[in-house]
Coordinates of C-alpha atoms and ligand atoms in Angstrom, one line a residue:
M1 CA 56.0 2.5 -1.3
L2 CA 52.8 4.2 -0.6
T3 CA 51.4 2.2 2.3
D4 CA 47.9 2.6 3.8
E5 CA 49.6 4.1 6.8
L6 CA 51.3 6.7 4.7
K7 CA 48.1 7.5 2.8
E8 CA 46.4 8.1 6.1
K9 CA 49.2 10.3 7.2
L10 CA 48.9 12.4 4.0
V11 CA 45.1 12.7 4.4
Q12 CA 45.4 13.8 8.0
T13 CA 48.1 16.3 7.2
A14 CA 46.0 17.7 4.4
L15 CA 43.0 17.8 6.7
Q16 CA 45.0 19.8 9.3
A17 CA 46.3 22.2 6.6
C18 CA 42.6 23.1 5.9
Q19 CA 42.7 25.1 9.1
W20 CA 45.2 27.5 7.5
S21 CA 43.2 28.1 4.4
Y22 CA 42.7 31.8 3.8
S23 CA 39.5 31.8 1.8
P24 CA 37.3 34.7 3.0
Y25 CA 35.9 35.1 -0.6
S26 CA 34.9 31.6 -1.6
H27 CA 34.6 30.1 1.9
Y28 CA 36.0 26.9 0.3
A29 CA 38.9 25.6 2.4
V30 CA 41.3 23.3 0.7
G31 CA 44.2 21.5 2.3
A32 CA 47.0 19.5 0.5
A33 CA 49.8 17.3 1.6
L34 CA 52.5 16.3 -0.8
L35 CA 54.9 13.4 -0.4
T36 CA 58.2 13.5 -2.3
R37 CA 60.5 10.6 -3.2
S38 CA 62.9 11.9 -0.5
G39 CA 60.2 11.0 2.1
R40 CA 59.4 14.5 3.1
I41 CA 55.8 15.8 3.3
Y42 CA 54.9 19.4 2.4
D43 CA 51.5 20.8 3.3
G44 CA 49.6 23.6 1.7
A45 CA 46.3 25.5 2.0
N46 CA 44.6 27.8 -0.5
I47 CA 45.4 31.4 -0.1
E48 CA 42.9 33.9 -1.6
N49 CA 43.4 37.6 -2.3
A50 CA 41.1 40.6 -2.7
A51 CA 42.5 40.8 -6.2
Y52 CA 40.9 37.4 -6.9
P53 CA 43.1 36.1 -9.8
T54 CA 46.2 36.4 -7.6
S55 CA 44.8 33.7 -5.3
I56 CA 46.6 30.3 -5.2
C57 CA 45.4 26.7 -4.7
A58 CA 46.4 24.5 -1.9
E59 CA 48.1 22.0 -4.2
R60 CA 50.4 24.6 -5.7
V61 CA 51.3 26.0 -2.4
A62 CA 52.5 22.5 -1.3
A63 CA 54.2 21.9 -4.7
F64 CA 56.1 25.2 -4.6
K65 CA 57.2 24.6 -1.1
A66 CA 58.7 21.4 -2.2
V67 CA 60.3 22.7 -5.4
S68 CA 61.7 25.8 -3.7
E69 CA 63.6 23.5 -1.4
G70 CA 65.0 21.4 -4.2
D71 CA 62.6 18.5 -3.7
L72 CA 61.5 17.8 -7.3
E73 CA 60.2 14.3 -7.4
F74 CA 56.6 14.0 -6.3
E75 CA 55.3 10.6 -5.2
A76 CA 51.8 11.4 -3.9
V77 CA 49.5 14.2 -3.0
A78 CA 46.4 14.2 -0.8
V79 CA 43.8 16.9 -1.3
V80 CA 41.0 17.6 1.3
T81 CA 37.9 19.7 0.8
R82 CA 34.5 19.5 2.5
N83 CA 33.0 17.7 -0.5
G84 CA 35.9 15.8 -2.1
G85 CA 36.7 18.4 -4.8
T86 CA 39.3 17.5 -7.4
P87 CA 42.5 19.5 -8.3
C88 CA 41.9 22.2 -10.8
G89 CA 43.5 22.2 -14.3
S90 CA 46.3 24.6 -13.3
C91 CA 47.3 22.4 -10.3
R92 CA 47.2 19.3 -12.5
Q93 CA 49.6 20.9 -14.9
V94 CA 52.0 22.0 -12.1
L95 CA 51.9 18.5 -10.5
S96 CA 52.5 16.8 -13.9
E97 CA 55.9 18.6 -14.2
F98 CA 57.2 16.9 -11.1
G99 CA 55.3 13.6 -11.0
L100 CA 53.1 12.4 -13.8
D101 CA 52.8 9.1 -12.0
A102 CA 52.3 10.6 -8.6
A103 CA 49.2 9.2 -6.7
V104 CA 46.4 11.6 -6.0
L105 CA 44.2 11.0 -3.0
I106 CA 41.0 13.0 -2.9
A107 CA 39.4 13.1 0.4
D108 CA 36.3 14.8 2.0
G109 CA 36.0 16.8 5.2
E110 CA 35.9 13.6 7.3
G111 CA 39.2 12.5 5.9
K112 CA 37.5 9.7 3.9
I113 CA 39.3 9.0 0.6
V114 CA 36.6 9.3 -2.1
Q115 CA 38.9 8.9 -5.1
E116 CA 42.3 7.5 -5.7
T117 CA 43.9 8.3 -9.0
T118 CA 47.2 9.6 -10.5
V119 CA 48.2 12.9 -12.1
R120 CA 48.6 11.1 -15.4
E121 CA 44.9 10.0 -15.2
L122 CA 43.8 13.5 -14.3
L123 CA 45.7 15.1 -17.1
P124 CA 45.8 13.0 -20.2
G125 CA 48.0 14.4 -22.9
A126 CA 49.9 16.6 -20.4
F127 CA 52.3 19.1 -21.9
G128 CA 55.7 18.2 -20.4
P129 CA 59.3 19.4 -20.5
Q130 CA 60.2 16.9 -23.2
K131 CA 58.0 18.7 -25.7
L132 CA 60.4 21.7 -25.6
V133 CA 63.4 19.7 -26.7
E134 CA 61.8 17.4 -29.4
Ligands
THU201 N1 41.1 25.5 -4.9 C1 42.2 24.8 -4.5 O1 42.8 25.2 -3.5 N2 42.5 23.7 -5.2 C2 41.9 23.3 -6.3 O2 42.4 22.4 -7.0 C3 40.6 23.8 -6.6 C4 40.3 25.2 -6.1 C5 40.7 26.7 -4.2 C6 40.9 28.0 -5.0 C7 39.9 28.9 -4.3 O3 40.6 29.5 -3.1 C8 38.8 28.0 -3.8 O4 39.4 26.7 -3.8 C9 37.6 28.1 -4.6 O5 37.8 27.9 -5.9

C-alpha cells in the first residue's frame, strides 16, 4: 500500500536524484523515483546529449533501471522538477507498459506534491501489449 510515508520517501528520493541530472542544454533538472511491487525503489535523472534527440528523461532512466533488473511491475513514480512539470508523452507510454494503474506523484523543487494522479489518467487510450495479440 502506498502510505504517506512511502510517498514522502519517493518524493525525497526523486528530489535527491535531481542532483545527478545532466542537463547542460535545457538547464531543466528532473528527478524520478520509481517504486515496484517488489518494494524496491529505482531513481533516475534526465541525461542530455550534445546530439539532442539522444537525450533521455528521468522517468525512463528509472523505468529502464527497474526493467533491466527484471522488476516489471510498477506501483508508483514520483517526478520532481523546479516547477512541478508533468511526465512527457514518451515517458507516459513507457510507464503504461509496466503499470497502467501506477500512481504518479508530481512534485516541485521544494518536494511539495502538486498533483497526484495515475498513468492511466495521464494516458487515456494507451496502446498496450494486448493490442498486439487481439
Ligand atoms: N524531461 C524529463 O526528464 N522528463 C519529462 O517527462 C519531461 C522532460 C527532461 C528532458 C530534458 O532533459 C529536459 O527535461 C527538458 O525537456
